[in-house]
Short mmCIF file of C-alpha atoms in Angstrom, two decimals:
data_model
loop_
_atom_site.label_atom_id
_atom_site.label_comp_id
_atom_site.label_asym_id
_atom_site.label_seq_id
_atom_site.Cartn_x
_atom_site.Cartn_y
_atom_site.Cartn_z
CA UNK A 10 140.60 132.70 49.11
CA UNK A 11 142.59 130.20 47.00
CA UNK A 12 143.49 133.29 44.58
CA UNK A 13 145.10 135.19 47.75
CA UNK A 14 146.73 131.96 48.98
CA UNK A 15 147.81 130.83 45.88
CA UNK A 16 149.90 134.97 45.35
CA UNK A 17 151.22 134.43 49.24
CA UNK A 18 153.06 131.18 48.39
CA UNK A 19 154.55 133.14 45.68
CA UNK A 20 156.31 136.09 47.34
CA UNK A 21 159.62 135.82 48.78
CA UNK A 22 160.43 135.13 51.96
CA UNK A 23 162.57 137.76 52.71
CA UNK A 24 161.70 140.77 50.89
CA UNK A 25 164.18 142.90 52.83
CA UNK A 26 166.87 141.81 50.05
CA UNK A 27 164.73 143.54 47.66
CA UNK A 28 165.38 147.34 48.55
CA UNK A 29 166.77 150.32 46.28
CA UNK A 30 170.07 152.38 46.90
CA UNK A 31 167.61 154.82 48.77
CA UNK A 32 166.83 151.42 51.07
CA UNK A 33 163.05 151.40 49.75
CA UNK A 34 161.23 147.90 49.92
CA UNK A 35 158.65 146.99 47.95
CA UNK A 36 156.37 147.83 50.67
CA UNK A 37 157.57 151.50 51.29
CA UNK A 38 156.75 152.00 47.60
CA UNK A 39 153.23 150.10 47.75
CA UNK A 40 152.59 152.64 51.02
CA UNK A 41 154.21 155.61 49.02
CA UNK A 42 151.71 155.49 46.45
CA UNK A 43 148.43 154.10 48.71
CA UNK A 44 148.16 150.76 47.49
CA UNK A 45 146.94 149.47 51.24
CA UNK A 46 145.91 145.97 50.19
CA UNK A 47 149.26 145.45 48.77
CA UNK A 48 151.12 147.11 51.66
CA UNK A 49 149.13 144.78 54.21
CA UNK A 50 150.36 141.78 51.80
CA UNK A 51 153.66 142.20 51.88
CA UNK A 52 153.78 143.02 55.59
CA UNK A 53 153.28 139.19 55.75
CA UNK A 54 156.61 138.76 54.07
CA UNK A 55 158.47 141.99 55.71
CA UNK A 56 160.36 143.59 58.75
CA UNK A 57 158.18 145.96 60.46
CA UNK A 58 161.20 147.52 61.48
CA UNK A 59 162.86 148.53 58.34
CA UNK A 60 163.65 151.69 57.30
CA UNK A 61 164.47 154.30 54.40
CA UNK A 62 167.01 156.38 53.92
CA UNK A 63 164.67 159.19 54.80
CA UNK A 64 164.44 157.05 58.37
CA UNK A 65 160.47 155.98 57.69
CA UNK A 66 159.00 152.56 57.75
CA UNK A 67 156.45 151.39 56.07
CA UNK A 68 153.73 151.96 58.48
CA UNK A 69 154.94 155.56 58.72
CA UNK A 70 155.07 156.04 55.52
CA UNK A 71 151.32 154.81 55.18
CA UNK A 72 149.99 157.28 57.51
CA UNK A 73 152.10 160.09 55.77
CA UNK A 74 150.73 159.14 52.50
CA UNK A 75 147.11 159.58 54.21
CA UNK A 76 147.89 163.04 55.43
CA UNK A 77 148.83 164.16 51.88
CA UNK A 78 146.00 163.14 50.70
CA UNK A 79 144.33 165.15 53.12
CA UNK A 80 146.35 168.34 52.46
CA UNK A 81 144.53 168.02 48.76
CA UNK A 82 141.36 168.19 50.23
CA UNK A 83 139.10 169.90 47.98
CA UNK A 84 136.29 172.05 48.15
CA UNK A 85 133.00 169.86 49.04
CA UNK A 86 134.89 166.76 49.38
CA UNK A 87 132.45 165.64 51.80
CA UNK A 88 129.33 166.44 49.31
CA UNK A 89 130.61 163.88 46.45
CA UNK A 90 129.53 160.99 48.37
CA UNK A 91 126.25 162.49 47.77
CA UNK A 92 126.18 161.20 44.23
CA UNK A 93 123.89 158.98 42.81
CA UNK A 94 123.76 156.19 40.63
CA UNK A 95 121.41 158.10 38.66
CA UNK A 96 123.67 161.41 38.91
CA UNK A 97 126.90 159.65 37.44
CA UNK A 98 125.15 158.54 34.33
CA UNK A 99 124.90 162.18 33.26
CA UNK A 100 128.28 164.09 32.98
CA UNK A 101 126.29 166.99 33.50
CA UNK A 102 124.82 166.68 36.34
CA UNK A 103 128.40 164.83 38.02
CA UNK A 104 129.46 168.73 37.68
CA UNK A 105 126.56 170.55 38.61
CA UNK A 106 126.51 168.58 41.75
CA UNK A 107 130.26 169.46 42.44
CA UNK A 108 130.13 172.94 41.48
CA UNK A 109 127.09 173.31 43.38
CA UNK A 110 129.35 172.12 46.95
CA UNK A 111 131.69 175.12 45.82
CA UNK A 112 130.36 178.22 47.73
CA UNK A 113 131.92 181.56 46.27
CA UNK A 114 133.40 182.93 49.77
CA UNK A 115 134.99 179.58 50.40
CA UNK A 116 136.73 179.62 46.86
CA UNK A 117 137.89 183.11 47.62
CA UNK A 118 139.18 182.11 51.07
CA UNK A 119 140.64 178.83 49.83
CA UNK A 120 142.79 180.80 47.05
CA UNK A 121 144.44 182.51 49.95
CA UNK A 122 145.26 179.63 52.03
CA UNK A 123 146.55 176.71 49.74
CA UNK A 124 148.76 178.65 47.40
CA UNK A 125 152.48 177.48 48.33
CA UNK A 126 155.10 180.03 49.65
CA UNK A 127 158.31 179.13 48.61
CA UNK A 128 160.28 182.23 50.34
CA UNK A 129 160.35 180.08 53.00
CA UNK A 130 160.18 177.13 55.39
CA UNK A 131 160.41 173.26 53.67
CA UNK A 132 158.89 174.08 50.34
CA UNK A 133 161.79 177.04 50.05
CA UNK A 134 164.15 173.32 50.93
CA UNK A 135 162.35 171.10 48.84
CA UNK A 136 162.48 173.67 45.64
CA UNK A 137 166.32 174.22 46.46
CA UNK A 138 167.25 170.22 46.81
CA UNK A 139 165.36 169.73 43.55
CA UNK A 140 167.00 172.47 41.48
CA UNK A 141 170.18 171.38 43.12
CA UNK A 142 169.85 167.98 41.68
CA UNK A 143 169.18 169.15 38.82
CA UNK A 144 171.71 171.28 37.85
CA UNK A 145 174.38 168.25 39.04
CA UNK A 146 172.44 165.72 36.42
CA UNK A 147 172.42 168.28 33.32
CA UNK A 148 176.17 168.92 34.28
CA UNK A 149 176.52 165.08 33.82
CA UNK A 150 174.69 164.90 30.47
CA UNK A 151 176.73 168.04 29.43
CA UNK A 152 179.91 165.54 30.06
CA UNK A 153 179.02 163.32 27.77
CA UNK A 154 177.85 165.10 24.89
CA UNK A 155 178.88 169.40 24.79
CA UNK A 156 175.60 170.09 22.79
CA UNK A 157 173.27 169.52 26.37
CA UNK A 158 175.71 172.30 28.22
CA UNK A 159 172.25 174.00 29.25
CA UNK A 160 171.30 175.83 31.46
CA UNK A 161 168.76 175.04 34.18
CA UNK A 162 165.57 177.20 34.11
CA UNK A 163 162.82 176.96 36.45
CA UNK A 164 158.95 177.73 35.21
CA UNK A 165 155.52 177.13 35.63
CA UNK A 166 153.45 177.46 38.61
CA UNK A 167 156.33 176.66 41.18
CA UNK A 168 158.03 179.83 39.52
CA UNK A 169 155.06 182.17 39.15
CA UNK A 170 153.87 181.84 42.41
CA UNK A 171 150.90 180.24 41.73
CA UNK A 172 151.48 176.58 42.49
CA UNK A 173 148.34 175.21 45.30
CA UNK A 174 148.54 172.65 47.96
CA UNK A 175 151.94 170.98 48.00
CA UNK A 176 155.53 172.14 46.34
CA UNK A 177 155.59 168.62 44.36
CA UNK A 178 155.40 170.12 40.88
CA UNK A 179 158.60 171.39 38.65
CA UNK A 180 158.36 172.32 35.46
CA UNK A 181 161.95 173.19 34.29
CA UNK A 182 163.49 174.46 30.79
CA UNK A 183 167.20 173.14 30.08
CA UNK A 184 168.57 176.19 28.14
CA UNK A 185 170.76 175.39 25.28
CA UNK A 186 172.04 177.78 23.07
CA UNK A 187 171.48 177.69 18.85
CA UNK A 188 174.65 178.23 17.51
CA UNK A 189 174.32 178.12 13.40
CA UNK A 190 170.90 177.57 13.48
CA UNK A 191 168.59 179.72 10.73
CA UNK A 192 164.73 179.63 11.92
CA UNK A 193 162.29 179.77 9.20
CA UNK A 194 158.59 181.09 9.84
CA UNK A 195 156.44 180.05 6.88
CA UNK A 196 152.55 181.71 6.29
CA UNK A 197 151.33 178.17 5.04
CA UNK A 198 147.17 178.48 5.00
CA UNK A 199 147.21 174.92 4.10
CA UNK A 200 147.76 174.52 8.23
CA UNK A 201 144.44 175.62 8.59
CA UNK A 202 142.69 172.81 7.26
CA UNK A 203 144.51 170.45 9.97
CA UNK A 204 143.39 172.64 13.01
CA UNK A 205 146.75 174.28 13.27
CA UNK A 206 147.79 178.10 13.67
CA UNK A 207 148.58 180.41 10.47
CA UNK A 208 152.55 179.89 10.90
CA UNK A 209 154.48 177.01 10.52
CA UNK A 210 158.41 177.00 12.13
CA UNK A 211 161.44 174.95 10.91
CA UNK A 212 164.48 175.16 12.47
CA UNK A 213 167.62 174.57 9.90
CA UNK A 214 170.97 172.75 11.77
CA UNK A 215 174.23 171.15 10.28
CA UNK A 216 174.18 169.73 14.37
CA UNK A 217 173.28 166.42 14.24
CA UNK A 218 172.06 166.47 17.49
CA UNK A 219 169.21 169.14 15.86
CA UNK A 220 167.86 166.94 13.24
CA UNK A 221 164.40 165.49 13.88
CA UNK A 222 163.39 164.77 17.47
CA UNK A 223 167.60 164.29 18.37
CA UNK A 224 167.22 167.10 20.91
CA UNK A 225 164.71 165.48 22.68
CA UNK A 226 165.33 162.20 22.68
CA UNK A 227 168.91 161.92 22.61
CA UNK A 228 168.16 164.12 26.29
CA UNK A 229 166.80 161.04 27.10
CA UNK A 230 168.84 158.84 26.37
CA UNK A 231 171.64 160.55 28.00
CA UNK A 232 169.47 160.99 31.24
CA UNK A 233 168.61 157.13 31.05
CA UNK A 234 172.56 156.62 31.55
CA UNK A 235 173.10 159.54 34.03
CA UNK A 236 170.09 158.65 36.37
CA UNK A 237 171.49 154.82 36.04
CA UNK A 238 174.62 155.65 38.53
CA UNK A 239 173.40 158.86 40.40
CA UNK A 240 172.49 158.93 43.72
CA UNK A 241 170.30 161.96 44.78
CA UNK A 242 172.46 163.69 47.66
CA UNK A 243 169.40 165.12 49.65
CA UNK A 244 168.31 161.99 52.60
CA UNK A 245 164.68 163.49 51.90
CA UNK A 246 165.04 162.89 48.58
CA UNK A 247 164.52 159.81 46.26
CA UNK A 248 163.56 158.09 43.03
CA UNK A 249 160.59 156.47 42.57
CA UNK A 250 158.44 154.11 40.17
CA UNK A 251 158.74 155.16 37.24
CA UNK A 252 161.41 157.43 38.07
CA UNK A 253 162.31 158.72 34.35
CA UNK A 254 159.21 158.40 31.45
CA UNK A 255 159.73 160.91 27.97
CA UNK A 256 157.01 163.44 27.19
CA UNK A 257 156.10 164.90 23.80
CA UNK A 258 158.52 167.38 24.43
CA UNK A 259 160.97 165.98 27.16
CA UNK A 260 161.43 163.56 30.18
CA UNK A 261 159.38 163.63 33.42
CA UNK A 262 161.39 162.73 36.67
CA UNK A 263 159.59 160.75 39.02
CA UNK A 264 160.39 161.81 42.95
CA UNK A 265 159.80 161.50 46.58
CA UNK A 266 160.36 163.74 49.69
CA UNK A 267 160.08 162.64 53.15
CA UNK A 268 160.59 165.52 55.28
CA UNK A 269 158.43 167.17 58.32
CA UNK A 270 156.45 169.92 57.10
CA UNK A 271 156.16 167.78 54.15
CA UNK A 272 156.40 163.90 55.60
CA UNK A 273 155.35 162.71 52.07
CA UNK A 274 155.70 164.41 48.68
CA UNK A 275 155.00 162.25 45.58
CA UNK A 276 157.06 165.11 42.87
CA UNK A 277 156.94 165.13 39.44
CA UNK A 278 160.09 167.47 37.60
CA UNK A 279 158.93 167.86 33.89
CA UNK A 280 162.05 168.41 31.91
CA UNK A 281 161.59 170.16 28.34
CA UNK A 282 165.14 171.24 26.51
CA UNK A 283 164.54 174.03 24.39
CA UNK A 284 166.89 176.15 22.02
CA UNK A 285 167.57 180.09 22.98
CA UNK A 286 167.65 181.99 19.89
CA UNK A 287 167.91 185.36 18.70
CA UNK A 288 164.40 187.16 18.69
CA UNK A 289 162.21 186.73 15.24
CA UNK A 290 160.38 189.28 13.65
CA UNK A 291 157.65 187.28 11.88
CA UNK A 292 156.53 186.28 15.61
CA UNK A 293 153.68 188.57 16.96
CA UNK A 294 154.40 190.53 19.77
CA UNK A 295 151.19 190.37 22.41
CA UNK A 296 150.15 193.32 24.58
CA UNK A 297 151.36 191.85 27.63
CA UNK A 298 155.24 192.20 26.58
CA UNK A 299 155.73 195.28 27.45
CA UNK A 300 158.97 195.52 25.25
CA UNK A 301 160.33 193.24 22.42
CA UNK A 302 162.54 190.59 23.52
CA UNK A 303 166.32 189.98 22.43
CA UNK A 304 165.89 186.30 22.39
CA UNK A 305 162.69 183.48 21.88
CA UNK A 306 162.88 179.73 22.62
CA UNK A 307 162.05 176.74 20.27
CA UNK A 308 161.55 172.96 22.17
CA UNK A 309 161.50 169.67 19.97
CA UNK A 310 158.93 167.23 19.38
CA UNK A 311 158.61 163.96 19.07
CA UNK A 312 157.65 163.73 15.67
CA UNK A 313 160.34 165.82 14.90
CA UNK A 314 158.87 169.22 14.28
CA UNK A 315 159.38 172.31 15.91
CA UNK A 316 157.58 175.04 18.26
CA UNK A 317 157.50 177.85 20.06
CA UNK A 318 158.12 177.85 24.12
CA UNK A 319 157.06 180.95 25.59
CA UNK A 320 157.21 179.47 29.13
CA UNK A 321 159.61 181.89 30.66
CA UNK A 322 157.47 184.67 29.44
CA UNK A 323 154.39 183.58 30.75
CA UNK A 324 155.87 183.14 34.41
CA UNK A 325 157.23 186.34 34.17
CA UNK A 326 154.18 187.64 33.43
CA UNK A 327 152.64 185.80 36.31
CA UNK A 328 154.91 186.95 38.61
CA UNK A 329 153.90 190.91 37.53
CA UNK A 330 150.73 189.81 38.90
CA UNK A 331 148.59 192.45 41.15
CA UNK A 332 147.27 190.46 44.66
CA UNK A 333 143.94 190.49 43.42
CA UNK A 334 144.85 189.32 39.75
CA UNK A 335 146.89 186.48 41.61
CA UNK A 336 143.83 185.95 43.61
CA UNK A 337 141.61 185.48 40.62
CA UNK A 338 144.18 182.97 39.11
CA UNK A 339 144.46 180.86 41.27
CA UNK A 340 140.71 180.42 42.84
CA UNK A 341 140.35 179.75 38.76
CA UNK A 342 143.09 176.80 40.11
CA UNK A 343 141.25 175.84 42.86
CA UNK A 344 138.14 175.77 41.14
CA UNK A 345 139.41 173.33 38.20
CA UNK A 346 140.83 171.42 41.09
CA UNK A 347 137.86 170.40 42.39
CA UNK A 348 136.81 169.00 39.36
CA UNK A 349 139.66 166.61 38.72
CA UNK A 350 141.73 164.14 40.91
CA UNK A 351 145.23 163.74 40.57
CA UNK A 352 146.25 160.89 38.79
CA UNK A 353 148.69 159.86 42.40
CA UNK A 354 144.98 159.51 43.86
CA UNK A 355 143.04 156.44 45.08
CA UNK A 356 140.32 155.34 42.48
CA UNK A 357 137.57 155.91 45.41
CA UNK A 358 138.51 159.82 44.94
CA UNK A 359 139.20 159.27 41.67
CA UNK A 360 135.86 158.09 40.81
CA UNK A 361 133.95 161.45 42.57
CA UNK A 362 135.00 163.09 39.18
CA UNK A 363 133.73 160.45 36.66
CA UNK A 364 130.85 159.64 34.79
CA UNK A 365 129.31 156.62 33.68
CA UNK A 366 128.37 154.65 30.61
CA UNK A 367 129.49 151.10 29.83
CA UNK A 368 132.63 152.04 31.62
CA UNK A 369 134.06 155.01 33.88
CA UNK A 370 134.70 158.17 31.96
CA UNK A 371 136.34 161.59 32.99
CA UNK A 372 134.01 164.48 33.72
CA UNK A 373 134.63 167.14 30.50
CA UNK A 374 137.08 169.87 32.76
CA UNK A 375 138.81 172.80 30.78
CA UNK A 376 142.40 171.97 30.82
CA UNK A 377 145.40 174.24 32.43
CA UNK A 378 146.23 175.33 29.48
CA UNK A 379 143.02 176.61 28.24
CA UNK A 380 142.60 178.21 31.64
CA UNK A 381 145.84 179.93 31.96
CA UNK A 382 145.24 181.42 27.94
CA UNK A 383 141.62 182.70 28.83
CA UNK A 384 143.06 184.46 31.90
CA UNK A 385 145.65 186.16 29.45
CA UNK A 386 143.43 187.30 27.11
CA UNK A 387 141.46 188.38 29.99
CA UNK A 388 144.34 190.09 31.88
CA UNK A 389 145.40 192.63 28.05
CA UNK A 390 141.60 193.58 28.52
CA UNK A 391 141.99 194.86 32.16
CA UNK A 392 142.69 199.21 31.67
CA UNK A 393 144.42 199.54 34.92
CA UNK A 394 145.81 197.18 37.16
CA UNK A 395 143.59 196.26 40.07
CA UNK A 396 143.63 196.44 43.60
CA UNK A 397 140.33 195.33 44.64
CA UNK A 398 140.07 191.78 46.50
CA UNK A 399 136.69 191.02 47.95
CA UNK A 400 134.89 188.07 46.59
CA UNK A 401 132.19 189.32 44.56
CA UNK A 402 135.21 191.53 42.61
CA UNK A 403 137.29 188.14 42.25
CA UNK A 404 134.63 185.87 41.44
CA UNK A 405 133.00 188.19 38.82
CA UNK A 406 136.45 188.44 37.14
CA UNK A 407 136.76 184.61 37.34
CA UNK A 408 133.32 184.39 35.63
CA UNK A 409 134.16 186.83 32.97
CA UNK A 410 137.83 184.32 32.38
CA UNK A 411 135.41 181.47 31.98
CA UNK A 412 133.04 182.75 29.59
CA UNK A 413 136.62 183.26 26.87
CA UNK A 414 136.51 179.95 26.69
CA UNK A 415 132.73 180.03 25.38
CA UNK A 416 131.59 179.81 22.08
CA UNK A 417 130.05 183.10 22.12
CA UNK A 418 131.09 184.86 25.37
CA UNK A 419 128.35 187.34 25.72
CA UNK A 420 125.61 184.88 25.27
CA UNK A 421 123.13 184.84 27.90
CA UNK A 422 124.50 181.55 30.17
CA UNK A 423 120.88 179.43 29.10
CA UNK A 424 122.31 179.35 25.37
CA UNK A 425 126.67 179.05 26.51
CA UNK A 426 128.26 176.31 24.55
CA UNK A 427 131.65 175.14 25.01
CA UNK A 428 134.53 177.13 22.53
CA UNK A 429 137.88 177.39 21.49
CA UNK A 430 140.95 178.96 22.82
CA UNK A 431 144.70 179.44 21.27
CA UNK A 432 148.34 179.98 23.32
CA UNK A 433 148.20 183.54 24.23
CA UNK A 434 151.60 183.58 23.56
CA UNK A 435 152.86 181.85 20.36
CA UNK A 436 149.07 181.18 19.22
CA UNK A 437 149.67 181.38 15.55
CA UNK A 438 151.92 178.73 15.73
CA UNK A 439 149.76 176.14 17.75
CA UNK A 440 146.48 174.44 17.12
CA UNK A 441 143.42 175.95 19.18
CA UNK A 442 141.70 173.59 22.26
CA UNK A 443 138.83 173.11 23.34
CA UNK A 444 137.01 174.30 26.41
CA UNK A 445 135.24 171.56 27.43
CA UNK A 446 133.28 172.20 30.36
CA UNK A 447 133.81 176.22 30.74
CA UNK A 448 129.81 176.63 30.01
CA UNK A 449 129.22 174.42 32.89
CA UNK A 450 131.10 176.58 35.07
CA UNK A 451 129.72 179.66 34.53
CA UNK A 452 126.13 178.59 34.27
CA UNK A 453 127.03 177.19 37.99
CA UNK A 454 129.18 180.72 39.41
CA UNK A 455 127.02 182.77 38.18
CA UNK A 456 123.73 180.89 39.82
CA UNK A 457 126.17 180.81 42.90
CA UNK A 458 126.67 184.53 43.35
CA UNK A 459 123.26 185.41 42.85
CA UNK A 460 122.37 183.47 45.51
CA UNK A 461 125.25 184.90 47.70
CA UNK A 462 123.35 187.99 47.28
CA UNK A 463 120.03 187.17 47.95
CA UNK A 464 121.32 185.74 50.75
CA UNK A 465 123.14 188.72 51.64
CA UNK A 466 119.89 191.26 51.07
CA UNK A 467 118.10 188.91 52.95
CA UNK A 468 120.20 188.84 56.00
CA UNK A 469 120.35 192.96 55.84
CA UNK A 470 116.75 192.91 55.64
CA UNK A 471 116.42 190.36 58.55
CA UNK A 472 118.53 192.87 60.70
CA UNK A 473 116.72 196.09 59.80
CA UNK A 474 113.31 194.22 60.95
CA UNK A 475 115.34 193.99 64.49
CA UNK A 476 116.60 196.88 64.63
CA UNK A 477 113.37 198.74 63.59
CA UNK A 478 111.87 196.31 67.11
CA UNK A 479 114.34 197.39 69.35
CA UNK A 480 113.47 201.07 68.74
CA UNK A 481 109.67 200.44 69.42
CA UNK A 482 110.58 198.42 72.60
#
């Protein structure tokens, strides 16, 4: 008690004084992100009344924040509190159990009703007011230095149609141009010790904006001083803790939308600037391009080195998608989903998808990027493009995605081990990851559709038996 006393007497008394230029308090943003201990402390110290520019207080903004957490409600949430102390000190098990709340049907089903239309309705507004923004800031940067005149690209999931539960994901290329740039592709086999592809890429500039990790981080840098004096234009719209942070390969946006389909959106807008340059012949051409391109697309590094972005490809690729091919994709989504909290999430629901041993630890998930690569490989293997979409079709084809990222695909599933996989697109050029996890899941979907269909022989049996009894009656 003297602890929580002792952290009252040191708040200010009038924590209204303490707001952003989008009139956030201290306690909107402890509600925005579900810190309710520290939301119901600063109460003490705050207006009830105030409100946003968006027009929410911070009670409002509480219960919004609840109902997004809800609209990420996974399959067998309710089953994890099942978990034992004796089941969380074996990683193994901590999936077993989860997979084994996943029933096939409702995986199928789910697919179909969390993926995120953006033809229409708020997402179509929340997509536009983003992209919007966008395009204004870039113009800024563009202003103060002629080399970031880019252009604004989206991709990823919110651009192949694939994005599940809420439109609060961007992923977005800045276009610029190479203009006297010569790209070298080197065979090095030296690379191979180091876990890297067969190719090495260097990218020669007299730009000084080109040299080392400039690209990158001078995009930063300019950002930084942009972001300082902009003011989103959107009233749903608004920055939030940490509101800009630099990747490995750009600068991540931090974001929040208040609106009423949507009342709370926590959005993240990953930035990467890349370099459009004319197409290279020493890069392999995969069987999903169905013709050779005029142009490819470098991105920077932080440790100054170069590589291969082959983002717009694979959305495009995405986006050619069959409705049963889609359908596989994304209850692949789903299903990794489930495994995995998002980092926005309270560490109660956090801690569903850990493990213990001396301290919390992550349960071993195959990443997106391992996932989306298997699916490729999977998808050049397919003869014709399909059409059906029942469960047992779209859960098979999952199963068969899962098993690429095996050791040895075709073992039997008593002997799987967990493998590598390489970028589809762009592989010789990139390390290979591993699947960590994958043997896990398909030990797991395929135990769960053999049960399906005992369950469904069973069932036909049961109602032959009555039929057979109402013909003797």
């Amino acid at each position: 008690m003297a602890r929580g006393i002792a952290v009252t007497c040191e708040l200010p008394h009038h924590l209204s004084l303490f707001s952003d230029r989008y009139d956030q308090t201290p306690r909107h943003l402890a509600a925005m992100f579900g810190h309710k201990s520290t939301e119901q402390l600063l109460a003490l110290h705050e207006a009830h009344k105030l409100r946003c520019r968006a027009g929410t207080t911070a009670n409002k903004v509480s219960r919004n924040y609840d109902a997004y957490l809800k609209s990420y409600e996974k399959l067998g949430w309710k089953e994890r509190n099942s978990l034992s102390p004796i089941d969380r000190h074996d990683p193994e098990r901590v999936t077993c159990k989860l997979m084994k709340a996943i029933r096939v049907q409702e995986l199928w089903k789910k697919a179909h009703d969390v993926r995120v239309d953006f033809s229409g309705g708020e997402a179509r507004e929340v997509k536009a007011a983003v992209m919007k923004e966008l395009q204004t800031i870039i113009k800024k940067t563009a202003e103060e230095d002629t080399l970031y005149s880019g252009k604004v690209r989206l991709v990823g999931s919110s651009e192949d149609g694939s994005k599940i539960y809420c439109p609060d994901e961007f992923d977005v290329n800045v276009l610029f141009t190479g203009k006297d740039v010569e790209v070298e592709i080197l065979e090095t086999p030296e690379v191979l010790s180091k876990g890297k592809g067969t190719k090495t890429l260097s990218v020669v500039a007299d730009a000084p904006g080109l040299q080392g990790n400039n690209l990158m981080d001078k995009l930063f840098l300019l950002l930084q001083t942009c972001l300082a004096e902009h003011t989103l234009q959107d009233k749903r719209l608004s920055f939030v803790p940490p509101g800009l942070s630099s990747t490995q390969v750009g600068a991540v946006l931090a974001l929040a939308w208040q609106g009423k389909e949507y009342p709370l959106l926590l959005v993240g807008v990953d930035l990467v600037p890349v370099l459009e340059l004319p197409w290279h012949d020493k890069i392999t051409e995969p069987e999903l391009m169905t013709s050779t391109p005029e142009t490819f697309h470098v991105s920077n590094t932080a440790d100054g080195s170069w590589r291969c972005s082959f983002a717009l490809t694979e959305a495009e690729v995405l986006k050619g998608l069959s409705d049963s091919q889609r359908r596989v994709f994304i209850m692949g989504k789903v299903l990794l989903s489930c495994l995995k909290a998002e980092p926005w999430m309270p560490q109660a629901e956090k801690r569903h998808c850990t493990w213990f041993v001396n301290r919390e630890w992550r349960i071993a998930v195959p990443t997106g990027f391992c996932y989306k690569n298997a699916f490729f490989d999977w998808l050049a293997k397919q003869e014709q493009v399909a059409t059906e979409q029942d469960a047992r079709y779209c859960t098979k084809a999952l199963i068969a995605i899962f098993r690429q990222l095996c050791a040895v695909p075709d073992e039997v599933r008593g002997k799987l081990s967990q493998g590598r996989i390489s970028a589809y697109f762009g592989g010789e050029f990139e390390g290979e990851k591993f699947g960590e996890g994958a043997h896990l899941i398909v030990r797991c979907l395929e135990e769960h559709l053999e049960e399906e269909q005992k369950g469904v022989k069973r069932r036909r049996e049961e109602n032959e038996i009555q039929e057979r009894k109402k013909v003797c009656y």
